[in-house]
mmCIF file of C-alpha atoms and ligand atoms in Angstrom:
data_model
loop_
_atom_site.group_PDB
_atom_site.id
_atom_site.type_symbol
_atom_site.label_atom_id
_atom_site.label_comp_id
_atom_site.label_asym_id
_atom_site.label_seq_id
_atom_site.Cartn_x
_atom_site.Cartn_y
_atom_site.Cartn_z
ATOM 1 C CA MET A 289 115.587 60.460 78.851
ATOM 2 C CA LEU A 290 113.173 57.638 78.701
ATOM 3 C CA ASP A 291 109.521 58.802 78.502
ATOM 4 C CA SER A 292 108.738 56.366 81.374
ATOM 5 C CA TRP A 293 111.041 58.478 83.581
ATOM 6 C CA LEU A 294 108.553 61.297 83.678
ATOM 7 C CA SER A 295 106.396 61.404 86.695
ATOM 8 C CA ALA A 296 102.604 61.320 86.217
ATOM 9 C CA ARG A 297 102.637 64.857 87.693
ATOM 10 C CA SER A 298 104.883 66.072 84.982
ATOM 11 C CA ARG A 299 102.316 65.150 82.453
ATOM 12 C CA THR A 300 99.543 67.125 84.033
ATOM 13 C CA PHE A 301 100.538 70.637 82.958
ATOM 14 C CA SER A 302 102.582 72.315 80.186
ATOM 15 C CA SER A 303 104.385 75.720 80.063
ATOM 16 C CA SER A 304 104.622 75.824 76.344
ATOM 17 C CA GLY A 305 102.027 78.718 75.644
ATOM 18 C CA ILE A 306 104.009 81.456 77.256
ATOM 19 C CA ARG A 307 107.404 80.038 76.072
ATOM 20 C CA LYS A 308 106.201 80.160 72.546
ATOM 21 C CA VAL A 309 105.666 84.014 72.778
ATOM 22 C CA PHE A 310 109.066 84.492 74.237
ATOM 23 C CA ASP A 311 110.792 82.224 71.711
ATOM 24 C CA LEU A 312 109.238 84.225 68.898
ATOM 25 C CA GLY A 313 110.136 87.520 70.473
ATOM 26 C CA ALA A 314 113.776 86.512 70.915
ATOM 27 C CA LYS A 315 114.052 86.313 67.186
ATOM 28 C CA LEU A 316 112.777 89.875 66.586
ATOM 29 C CA GLU A 317 114.886 93.062 66.352
ATOM 30 C CA ASN A 318 113.600 95.851 68.591
ATOM 31 C CA PRO A 319 110.145 94.269 69.427
ATOM 32 C CA ILE A 320 107.393 96.204 71.072
ATOM 33 C CA ASN A 321 107.452 94.091 74.259
ATOM 34 C CA LEU A 322 104.192 94.345 76.136
ATOM 35 C CA SER A 323 104.361 90.841 77.572
ATOM 36 C CA ILE A 324 106.591 91.427 80.630
ATOM 37 C CA GLY A 325 105.339 90.079 84.065
ATOM 38 C CA GLN A 326 107.691 91.966 86.129
ATOM 39 C CA PRO A 327 108.300 95.682 86.824
ATOM 40 C CA ASP A 328 110.641 97.748 84.505
ATOM 41 C CA PHE A 329 112.136 99.572 87.520
ATOM 42 C CA ASP A 330 115.068 98.285 89.499
ATOM 43 C CA MET A 331 114.966 97.733 93.306
ATOM 44 C CA PRO A 332 115.614 100.989 95.206
ATOM 45 C CA GLU A 333 119.137 102.284 96.255
ATOM 46 C CA GLU A 334 118.452 101.279 99.875
ATOM 47 C CA ALA A 335 118.098 97.565 98.806
ATOM 48 C CA HIS A 336 121.294 97.827 96.773
ATOM 49 C CA GLN A 337 123.077 99.024 99.862
ATOM 50 C CA GLY A 338 121.308 96.472 101.997
ATOM 51 C CA ALA A 339 122.559 93.732 99.649
ATOM 52 C CA ILE A 340 126.098 95.003 99.422
ATOM 53 C CA GLU A 341 126.381 95.320 103.228
ATOM 54 C CA ALA A 342 125.069 91.803 103.716
ATOM 55 C CA ILE A 343 127.483 90.398 101.190
ATOM 56 C CA LYS A 344 130.406 92.230 102.783
ATOM 57 C CA ALA A 345 129.313 90.958 106.191
ATOM 58 C CA GLY A 346 129.442 87.407 104.992
ATOM 59 C CA LYS A 347 125.694 86.774 105.283
ATOM 60 C CA SER A 348 125.958 83.584 103.259
ATOM 61 C CA SER A 349 124.502 81.239 105.874
ATOM 62 C CA TYR A 350 121.066 80.048 106.168
ATOM 63 C CA THR A 351 118.573 82.086 108.115
ATOM 64 C CA PRO A 352 116.077 80.371 110.468
ATOM 65 C CA THR A 353 113.256 78.621 108.514
ATOM 66 C CA GLN A 354 110.903 81.439 109.149
ATOM 67 C CA GLY A 355 113.339 84.089 107.927
ATOM 68 C CA ALA A 356 115.900 86.708 109.130
ATOM 69 C CA LYS A 357 114.669 88.039 112.459
ATOM 70 C CA LEU A 358 114.877 91.767 111.554
ATOM 71 C CA LEU A 359 112.839 91.240 108.465
ATOM 72 C CA ILE A 360 110.080 89.257 110.173
ATOM 73 C CA ASP A 361 109.932 91.707 112.951
ATOM 74 C CA ARG A 362 109.447 94.463 110.685
ATOM 75 C CA ILE A 363 106.656 92.594 108.725
ATOM 76 C CA GLN A 364 104.978 91.449 111.808
ATOM 77 C CA ALA A 365 104.850 94.898 113.232
ATOM 78 C CA ASP A 366 102.937 95.939 110.015
ATOM 79 C CA VAL A 367 100.608 92.942 110.196
ATOM 80 C CA ASP A 368 99.895 93.710 113.906
ATOM 81 C CA ALA A 369 99.176 97.365 113.181
ATOM 82 C CA LYS A 370 96.825 96.428 110.335
ATOM 83 C CA TYR A 371 94.989 93.408 111.745
ATOM 84 C CA HIS A 372 95.217 93.639 115.634
ATOM 85 C CA ASP A 373 95.164 89.962 115.792
ATOM 86 C CA SER A 374 97.683 88.379 118.197
ATOM 87 C CA ASP A 375 97.231 85.061 116.435
ATOM 88 C CA ARG A 376 98.219 86.318 113.001
ATOM 89 C CA LYS A 377 101.895 85.228 112.378
ATOM 90 C CA ALA A 378 104.160 86.207 109.550
ATOM 91 C CA PHE A 379 107.037 84.357 107.991
ATOM 92 C CA ILE A 380 109.421 84.965 104.932
ATOM 93 C CA THR A 381 109.005 82.765 101.952
ATOM 94 C CA SER A 382 111.072 82.201 98.737
ATOM 95 C CA GLY A 383 108.865 84.597 96.760
ATOM 96 C CA THR A 384 105.120 84.575 96.703
ATOM 97 C CA SER A 385 105.468 81.358 94.420
ATOM 98 C CA GLY A 386 107.181 79.727 97.348
ATOM 99 C CA GLY A 387 104.268 80.585 99.642
ATOM 100 C CA LEU A 388 101.864 79.214 97.070
ATOM 101 C CA LEU A 389 103.759 75.910 96.962
ATOM 102 C CA LEU A 390 103.737 75.715 100.791
ATOM 103 C CA VAL A 391 99.926 76.214 101.084
ATOM 104 C CA ALA A 392 99.373 73.565 98.442
ATOM 105 C CA LEU A 393 101.663 71.145 100.232
ATOM 106 C CA ALA A 394 100.361 71.883 103.697
ATOM 107 C CA PHE A 395 96.577 71.951 103.065
ATOM 108 C CA VAL A 396 95.503 70.344 99.700
ATOM 109 C CA ASN A 397 94.974 66.632 99.293
ATOM 110 C CA PRO A 398 94.862 64.840 95.867
ATOM 111 C CA GLY A 399 91.332 64.953 94.603
ATOM 112 C CA ASP A 400 90.398 68.102 96.601
ATOM 113 C CA GLU A 401 88.731 70.807 94.696
ATOM 114 C CA VAL A 402 90.394 74.215 94.638
ATOM 115 C CA ILE A 403 88.458 77.313 93.312
ATOM 116 C CA ILE A 404 90.370 79.729 91.113
ATOM 117 C CA PHE A 405 89.017 82.603 88.994
ATOM 118 C CA ASP A 406 89.414 82.365 85.132
ATOM 119 C CA PRO A 407 91.298 84.122 83.843
ATOM 120 C CA TYR A 408 93.901 83.139 86.432
ATOM 121 C CA PHE A 409 97.653 83.601 87.203
ATOM 122 C CA VAL A 410 99.250 80.553 85.286
ATOM 123 C CA MET A 411 100.907 79.083 88.355
ATOM 124 C CA TYR A 412 97.588 78.425 90.208
ATOM 125 C CA GLU A 413 96.198 75.913 87.701
ATOM 126 C CA ALA A 414 99.615 74.249 87.312
ATOM 127 C CA LEU A 415 100.283 73.972 90.864
ATOM 128 C CA MET A 416 96.894 72.365 91.624
ATOM 129 C CA LYS A 417 97.399 69.824 88.844
ATOM 130 C CA MET A 418 101.016 69.164 90.117
ATOM 131 C CA ILE A 419 99.678 68.032 93.508
ATOM 132 C CA GLY A 420 96.767 66.072 92.117
ATOM 133 C CA ALA A 421 94.069 68.595 93.026
ATOM 134 C CA VAL A 422 91.208 69.606 90.874
ATOM 135 C CA PRO A 423 91.137 73.304 89.847
ATOM 136 C CA VAL A 424 87.570 74.483 89.516
ATOM 137 C CA CYS A 425 87.313 77.640 87.460
ATOM 138 C CA ILE A 426 84.871 80.380 88.065
ATOM 139 C CA ASN A 427 84.413 82.242 84.715
ATOM 140 C CA THR A 428 84.749 86.026 85.346
ATOM 141 C CA TYR A 429 84.374 87.317 81.707
ATOM 142 C CA PRO A 430 83.587 89.843 80.448
ATOM 143 C CA ASP A 431 84.241 92.393 83.339
ATOM 144 C CA PHE A 432 86.452 90.085 85.452
ATOM 145 C CA LYS A 433 84.457 90.929 88.657
ATOM 146 C CA TYR A 434 84.421 88.174 91.431
ATOM 147 C CA ASP A 435 80.688 87.077 91.644
ATOM 148 C CA VAL A 436 80.137 85.787 95.146
ATOM 149 C CA GLN A 437 77.087 83.877 94.067
ATOM 150 C CA LYS A 438 78.979 82.037 91.470
ATOM 151 C CA VAL A 439 81.542 81.063 94.062
ATOM 152 C CA ALA A 440 78.879 79.868 96.400
ATOM 153 C CA ASP A 441 77.444 77.751 93.641
ATOM 154 C CA ALA A 442 80.865 76.063 92.897
ATOM 155 C CA ILE A 443 81.377 74.956 96.475
ATOM 156 C CA THR A 444 80.891 71.243 96.987
ATOM 157 C CA PRO A 445 81.901 68.935 99.834
ATOM 158 C CA LYS A 446 85.202 68.403 98.057
ATOM 159 C CA THR A 447 86.176 72.070 97.986
ATOM 160 C CA LYS A 448 89.130 72.687 100.126
ATOM 161 C CA MET A 449 90.426 76.096 99.088
ATOM 162 C CA ILE A 450 89.751 79.268 97.157
ATOM 163 C CA ILE A 451 92.828 81.079 95.692
ATOM 164 C CA TYR A 452 91.871 84.673 95.272
ATOM 165 C CA ASN A 453 94.034 87.500 93.743
ATOM 166 C CA SER A 454 93.417 91.175 93.515
ATOM 167 C CA PRO A 455 94.782 93.291 92.011
ATOM 168 C CA ALA A 456 94.693 90.481 89.499
ATOM 169 C CA ASN A 457 97.039 89.091 86.921
ATOM 170 C CA PRO A 458 96.083 89.007 84.017
ATOM 171 C CA THR A 459 93.077 91.127 84.105
ATOM 172 C CA GLY A 460 93.967 94.171 86.228
ATOM 173 C CA HIS A 461 90.675 93.669 88.090
ATOM 174 C CA VAL A 462 90.736 95.225 91.595
ATOM 175 C CA ALA A 463 87.966 93.639 93.772
ATOM 176 C CA THR A 464 85.529 96.174 95.534
ATOM 177 C CA ARG A 465 85.010 95.976 99.209
ATOM 178 C CA GLU A 466 81.718 94.158 98.499
ATOM 179 C CA GLU A 467 83.420 91.437 96.430
ATOM 180 C CA VAL A 468 86.178 90.967 98.958
ATOM 181 C CA GLU A 469 84.018 90.867 101.995
ATOM 182 C CA GLY A 470 81.544 88.631 100.248
ATOM 183 C CA ILE A 471 84.165 85.938 99.384
ATOM 184 C CA ALA A 472 85.828 86.280 102.872
ATOM 185 C CA LYS A 473 82.528 85.748 104.685
ATOM 186 C CA LEU A 474 81.557 82.907 102.307
ATOM 187 C CA ALA A 475 84.811 80.985 102.939
ATOM 188 C CA ALA A 476 84.254 81.395 106.709
ATOM 189 C CA GLU A 477 80.663 80.180 106.531
ATOM 190 C CA LYS A 478 81.525 77.065 104.386
ATOM 191 C CA ASN A 479 84.763 76.261 106.240
ATOM 192 C CA VAL A 480 86.949 76.656 103.069
ATOM 193 C CA ILE A 481 90.571 77.833 103.173
ATOM 194 C CA LEU A 482 90.907 81.245 101.586
ATOM 195 C CA VAL A 483 94.285 82.153 100.247
ATOM 196 C CA SER A 484 94.760 85.867 99.181
ATOM 197 C CA ASP A 485 97.663 86.519 96.842
ATOM 198 C CA GLU A 486 98.225 90.209 97.433
ATOM 199 C CA ILE A 487 101.391 90.630 95.346
ATOM 200 C CA TYR A 488 100.129 93.536 93.389
ATOM 201 C CA ARG A 489 98.608 95.295 96.432
ATOM 202 C CA CYS A 490 100.605 98.510 95.801
ATOM 203 C CA PHE A 491 99.517 98.679 92.252
ATOM 204 C CA SER A 492 95.817 99.747 92.652
ATOM 205 C CA ASN A 493 93.919 102.680 91.543
ATOM 206 C CA GLY A 494 91.294 102.308 94.248
ATOM 207 C CA GLU A 495 91.405 101.419 97.844
ATOM 208 C CA PHE A 496 92.887 97.946 98.703
ATOM 209 C CA TYR A 497 90.984 95.596 100.799
ATOM 210 C CA SER A 498 92.263 92.151 102.059
ATOM 211 C CA PRO A 499 89.778 89.327 102.693
ATOM 212 C CA ALA A 500 91.940 88.820 105.920
ATOM 213 C CA GLN A 501 90.100 92.068 107.300
ATOM 214 C CA PHE A 502 86.825 90.137 107.153
ATOM 215 C CA ASN A 503 87.994 86.578 107.924
ATOM 216 C CA SER A 504 90.798 85.885 110.466
ATOM 217 C CA GLN A 505 91.491 82.423 108.949
ATOM 218 C CA VAL A 506 92.638 83.859 105.571
ATOM 219 C CA ILE A 507 96.161 83.108 104.466
ATOM 220 C CA VAL A 508 97.766 86.144 102.940
ATOM 221 C CA LEU A 509 100.728 85.746 100.467
ATOM 222 C CA ASP A 510 102.663 88.852 99.453
ATOM 223 C CA GLY A 511 106.251 89.677 98.397
ATOM 224 C CA PHE A 512 108.843 92.103 97.179
ATOM 225 C CA SER A 513 109.113 91.151 93.546
ATOM 226 C CA LYS A 514 106.648 93.589 92.161
ATOM 227 C CA SER A 515 106.379 96.304 94.871
ATOM 228 C CA HIS A 516 110.023 96.748 95.154
ATOM 229 C CA GLY A 517 111.292 95.685 91.742
ATOM 230 C CA MET A 518 113.277 92.722 92.864
ATOM 231 C CA PRO A 519 111.829 89.555 91.549
ATOM 232 C CA GLY A 520 115.147 87.869 91.006
ATOM 233 C CA TRP A 521 115.887 87.967 94.795
ATOM 234 C CA ARG A 522 113.084 85.606 95.659
ATOM 235 C CA VAL A 523 111.711 87.196 98.740
ATOM 236 C CA GLY A 524 108.120 87.015 99.763
ATOM 237 C CA TYR A 525 106.129 86.564 102.830
ATOM 238 C CA ALA A 526 102.945 84.953 104.373
ATOM 239 C CA HIS A 527 100.719 85.580 107.222
ATOM 240 C CA GLY A 528 97.895 83.822 108.763
ATOM 241 C CA PRO A 529 96.638 81.970 111.904
ATOM 242 C CA SER A 530 99.665 80.715 113.768
ATOM 243 C CA GLU A 531 98.724 76.992 113.572
ATOM 244 C CA MET A 532 98.330 77.244 109.741
ATOM 245 C CA ILE A 533 101.657 79.029 109.602
ATOM 246 C CA GLN A 534 103.362 76.358 111.575
ATOM 247 C CA ASN A 535 102.180 73.883 109.184
ATOM 248 C CA MET A 536 103.542 75.808 106.215
ATOM 249 C CA LEU A 537 106.844 76.161 108.010
ATOM 250 C CA LYS A 538 107.182 72.472 108.349
ATOM 251 C CA PHE A 539 107.279 72.165 104.452
ATOM 252 C CA GLN A 540 109.435 75.190 104.093
ATOM 253 C CA GLN A 541 111.990 73.397 106.263
ATOM 254 C CA TYR A 542 112.204 70.468 103.973
ATOM 255 C CA THR A 543 111.853 72.284 100.656
ATOM 256 C CA PHE A 544 113.283 75.800 100.288
ATOM 257 C CA VAL A 545 114.989 75.606 103.842
ATOM 258 C CA CYS A 546 114.719 79.460 103.916
ATOM 259 C CA ALA A 547 114.597 82.448 101.501
ATOM 260 C CA PRO A 548 117.929 83.747 100.265
ATOM 261 C CA HIS A 549 119.631 85.473 103.170
ATOM 262 C CA VAL A 550 121.203 88.438 101.197
ATOM 263 C CA GLY A 551 117.813 88.912 99.467
ATOM 264 C CA GLN A 552 116.092 89.092 102.817
ATOM 265 C CA LEU A 553 118.441 91.736 104.067
ATOM 266 C CA ALA A 554 118.033 93.707 100.813
ATOM 267 C CA ALA A 555 114.239 93.486 101.191
ATOM 268 C CA LEU A 556 114.583 94.811 104.823
ATOM 269 C CA LYS A 557 116.288 97.925 103.555
ATOM 270 C CA ALA A 558 113.870 98.159 100.525
ATOM 271 C CA LEU A 559 111.054 98.801 103.126
ATOM 272 C CA ASP A 560 112.704 102.212 103.911
ATOM 273 C CA ALA A 561 112.351 103.272 100.351
ATOM 274 C CA ASP A 562 109.369 105.365 98.938
ATOM 275 C CA MET A 563 108.312 103.539 95.957
ATOM 276 C CA SER A 564 105.074 105.568 95.256
ATOM 277 C CA SER A 565 106.464 107.398 92.244
ATOM 278 C CA HIS A 566 106.646 104.074 90.446
ATOM 279 C CA PHE A 567 103.130 103.148 91.345
ATOM 280 C CA GLU A 568 101.906 106.571 90.037
ATOM 281 C CA ALA A 569 103.897 106.054 86.743
ATOM 282 C CA TYR A 570 102.112 102.874 86.186
ATOM 283 C CA ARG A 571 98.702 104.444 86.790
ATOM 284 C CA GLN A 572 99.684 106.947 84.028
ATOM 285 C CA LYS A 573 100.786 104.389 81.568
ATOM 286 C CA ARG A 574 97.549 102.465 82.292
ATOM 287 C CA ASP A 575 95.583 105.688 81.501
ATOM 288 C CA MET A 576 97.605 106.113 78.189
ATOM 289 C CA LEU A 577 96.528 102.643 77.070
ATOM 290 C CA ILE A 578 92.830 103.268 78.048
ATOM 291 C CA ASP A 579 92.886 106.605 76.243
ATOM 292 C CA GLY A 580 94.753 105.085 73.199
ATOM 293 C CA LEU A 581 92.703 101.897 72.769
ATOM 294 C CA SER A 582 89.259 101.994 74.383
ATOM 295 C CA ASP A 583 87.404 103.080 71.119
ATOM 296 C CA LEU A 584 88.723 99.993 69.426
ATOM 297 C CA TYR A 585 89.054 97.391 72.242
ATOM 298 C CA ASP A 586 87.085 96.025 75.097
ATOM 299 C CA LEU A 587 89.591 96.387 77.892
ATOM 300 C CA GLY A 588 87.329 95.324 80.826
ATOM 301 C CA ASN A 589 87.938 97.728 83.792
ATOM 302 C CA PRO A 590 91.727 97.442 84.502
ATOM 303 C CA GLN A 591 92.320 99.145 87.826
ATOM 304 C CA GLY A 592 95.565 97.691 89.036
ATOM 305 C CA ALA A 593 98.452 95.380 88.803
ATOM 306 C CA PHE A 594 100.238 96.297 85.530
ATOM 307 C CA TYR A 595 98.046 94.314 83.238
ATOM 308 C CA MET A 596 94.970 94.513 81.073
ATOM 309 C CA PHE A 597 93.181 91.775 79.230
ATOM 310 C CA PRO A 598 91.437 93.116 76.182
ATOM 311 C CA LYS A 599 89.305 91.100 73.873
ATOM 312 C CA ALA A 600 90.840 90.269 70.471
ATOM 313 C CA PRO A 601 88.690 92.341 67.939
ATOM 314 C CA TRP A 602 88.910 89.578 65.489
ATOM 315 C CA GLY A 603 89.883 85.848 65.351
ATOM 316 C CA THR A 604 90.975 83.836 68.284
ATOM 317 C CA ALA A 605 93.468 85.301 70.570
ATOM 318 C CA THR A 606 96.084 83.014 69.290
ATOM 319 C CA GLN A 607 95.500 84.031 65.722
ATOM 320 C CA PHE A 608 95.470 87.828 66.713
ATOM 321 C CA VAL A 609 98.674 87.349 68.727
ATOM 322 C CA GLU A 610 100.409 85.464 65.985
ATOM 323 C CA LYS A 611 99.743 88.346 63.563
ATOM 324 C CA ALA A 612 100.756 90.960 66.337
ATOM 325 C CA ILE A 613 104.074 89.334 66.590
ATOM 326 C CA THR A 614 104.895 88.362 62.960
ATOM 327 C CA LYS A 615 103.523 91.381 61.228
ATOM 328 C CA TYR A 616 103.836 94.190 63.945
ATOM 329 C CA LYS A 617 106.674 92.901 66.116
ATOM 330 C CA LEU A 618 104.291 93.346 69.134
ATOM 331 C CA LEU A 619 104.645 90.841 71.938
ATOM 332 C CA VAL A 620 101.526 90.154 73.866
ATOM 333 C CA ILE A 621 100.341 86.877 75.402
ATOM 334 C CA PRO A 622 97.266 84.907 74.153
ATOM 335 C CA GLY A 623 94.533 84.455 76.725
ATOM 336 C CA ASN A 624 94.477 80.742 76.555
ATOM 337 C CA VAL A 625 97.699 80.686 78.518
ATOM 338 C CA PHE A 626 95.628 82.093 81.334
ATOM 339 C CA SER A 627 92.234 80.676 80.667
ATOM 340 C CA ARG A 628 90.028 77.955 79.386
ATOM 341 C CA GLN A 629 89.049 80.328 76.605
ATOM 342 C CA ASP A 630 91.091 81.922 73.771
ATOM 343 C CA THR A 631 89.373 85.244 73.313
ATOM 344 C CA ASN A 632 91.539 87.822 74.974
ATOM 345 C CA PHE A 633 95.152 88.769 75.313
ATOM 346 C CA ARG A 634 97.321 90.156 78.095
ATOM 347 C CA LEU A 635 98.972 93.495 77.722
ATOM 348 C CA SER A 636 101.572 94.492 80.309
ATOM 349 C CA TYR A 637 102.365 98.065 80.730
ATOM 350 C CA ALA A 638 105.479 97.423 82.778
ATOM 351 C CA SER A 639 107.402 99.056 80.055
ATOM 352 C CA SER A 640 108.679 102.568 78.862
ATOM 353 C CA VAL A 641 106.376 105.261 77.632
ATOM 354 C CA GLU A 642 107.942 105.050 74.244
ATOM 355 C CA THR A 643 107.114 101.337 73.998
ATOM 356 C CA ILE A 644 103.623 101.830 75.210
ATOM 357 C CA GLU A 645 103.223 104.486 72.494
ATOM 358 C CA ARG A 646 104.517 102.136 69.811
ATOM 359 C CA GLY A 647 102.221 99.459 71.163
ATOM 360 C CA ILE A 648 99.086 101.733 70.978
ATOM 361 C CA ASP A 649 100.079 102.522 67.352
ATOM 362 C CA ALA A 650 100.517 98.868 66.410
ATOM 363 C CA LEU A 651 97.264 97.791 68.245
ATOM 364 C CA ARG A 652 95.155 100.501 66.454
ATOM 365 C CA LYS A 653 96.527 99.109 63.095
ATOM 366 C CA LEU A 654 96.026 95.636 64.146
ATOM 367 C CA ALA A 655 92.381 96.066 65.167
ATOM 368 C CA LYS A 656 91.642 97.239 61.437
ATOM 369 C CA ASP A 657 93.754 94.483 59.907
ATOM 370 C CA PRO A 658 91.813 91.216 60.373
ATOM 371 C CA ASP A 659 92.980 87.995 58.856
HETATM 372 N N1 PMP B 998 101.175 85.799 92.088
HETATM 373 C C1 PMP B 998 100.957 86.412 90.942
HETATM 374 C C2 PMP B 998 99.526 86.879 90.700
HETATM 375 C C3 PMP B 998 101.967 86.806 90.116
HETATM 376 O O1 PMP B 998 101.592 87.464 89.027
HETATM 377 C C4 PMP B 998 103.385 86.428 90.390
HETATM 378 C C5 PMP B 998 104.439 86.683 89.417
HETATM 379 N N2 PMP B 998 104.222 86.819 88.107
HETATM 380 C C6 PMP B 998 103.516 85.735 91.536
HETATM 381 C C7 PMP B 998 102.472 85.439 92.377
HETATM 382 C C8 PMP B 998 104.983 85.218 91.875
HETATM 383 O O2 PMP B 998 105.700 86.221 92.370
HETATM 384 P P1 PMP B 998 107.086 85.898 93.115
HETATM 385 O O3 PMP B 998 108.094 86.557 92.385
HETATM 386 O O4 PMP B 998 106.966 86.564 94.348
HETATM 387 O O5 PMP B 998 107.218 84.392 93.273
#
């Protein structure tokens, strides 16, 4: 490949930080892996059956751009029951990531400013750079709360969008009603698009609020990857004001075409399953880590998703993680992958109780083993 073959957009971001951890981890025997960004449970039996039936019935065709009718009807009914807004329309995306790409393509121009909260989900920053937008980071350290005043101060005439995520990756922060309502109303007042990534909605210790409850123009992105343990099936959904949704669909038609057909029918059946024992198990795993580490680590206040973002007790996060991997076989991700600063690291508790116990033991030793 000639270097000149690369597009300018290819040069705007890199994915090397997270890959480095995975490459190091691949060389270790029996590592303590607390770096995983997906559930450690499989999709429910109902979804297995749904997928098998769909395959046997030859559901290998495209679905309509907006998704398989039965799945949309089911999701639309839930949206109607929650929002009572006849203009709020749902459609099926290729994962929540697919929905993110569509909002970026449909609404953001090169040069537009898009507000994200630092630490952020890696894709937000990369995606904005990819399309030539300017990610504007709101620093949320040390407690990772969303400060409405800081958002208000960051809004300029160029601000087009705010991408908001609660429960949050990588911090585990769950926004309170006050934070959610504040941001939702601020976006309405300033005519800024608010995108709410709700993929961890089911993994929350407290009550879940969507900004769409307080601002009818909010685009909600959600999906089955985390809540139903099926990230490889690539099924998500979006809902929002019908005109905005129509504009997203235009881009779906000429990019993804549709979400995978069999995956959509598996997701439809997954909705019949009770996943609550998995959510409860993750709450218990989070409590194990809090009990096992909070005397030695500043953990923030992780209330949801399946992550926490502790401060490295010595060194930079990169130095700390290097020693965690090489000396203790502990895989975690350095904070600079998710942030403009390199002070914290991401711990995922989507793992077995035994792995978490080994992780706590290693982290306790590491805290007392500075370089
Ligand atoms: N949003 C956030 C905050 C995530 O953490 C992830 C997955 N790690 C996604 C979106 C993408 O999920 P999907 O598999 O639905 O594309």
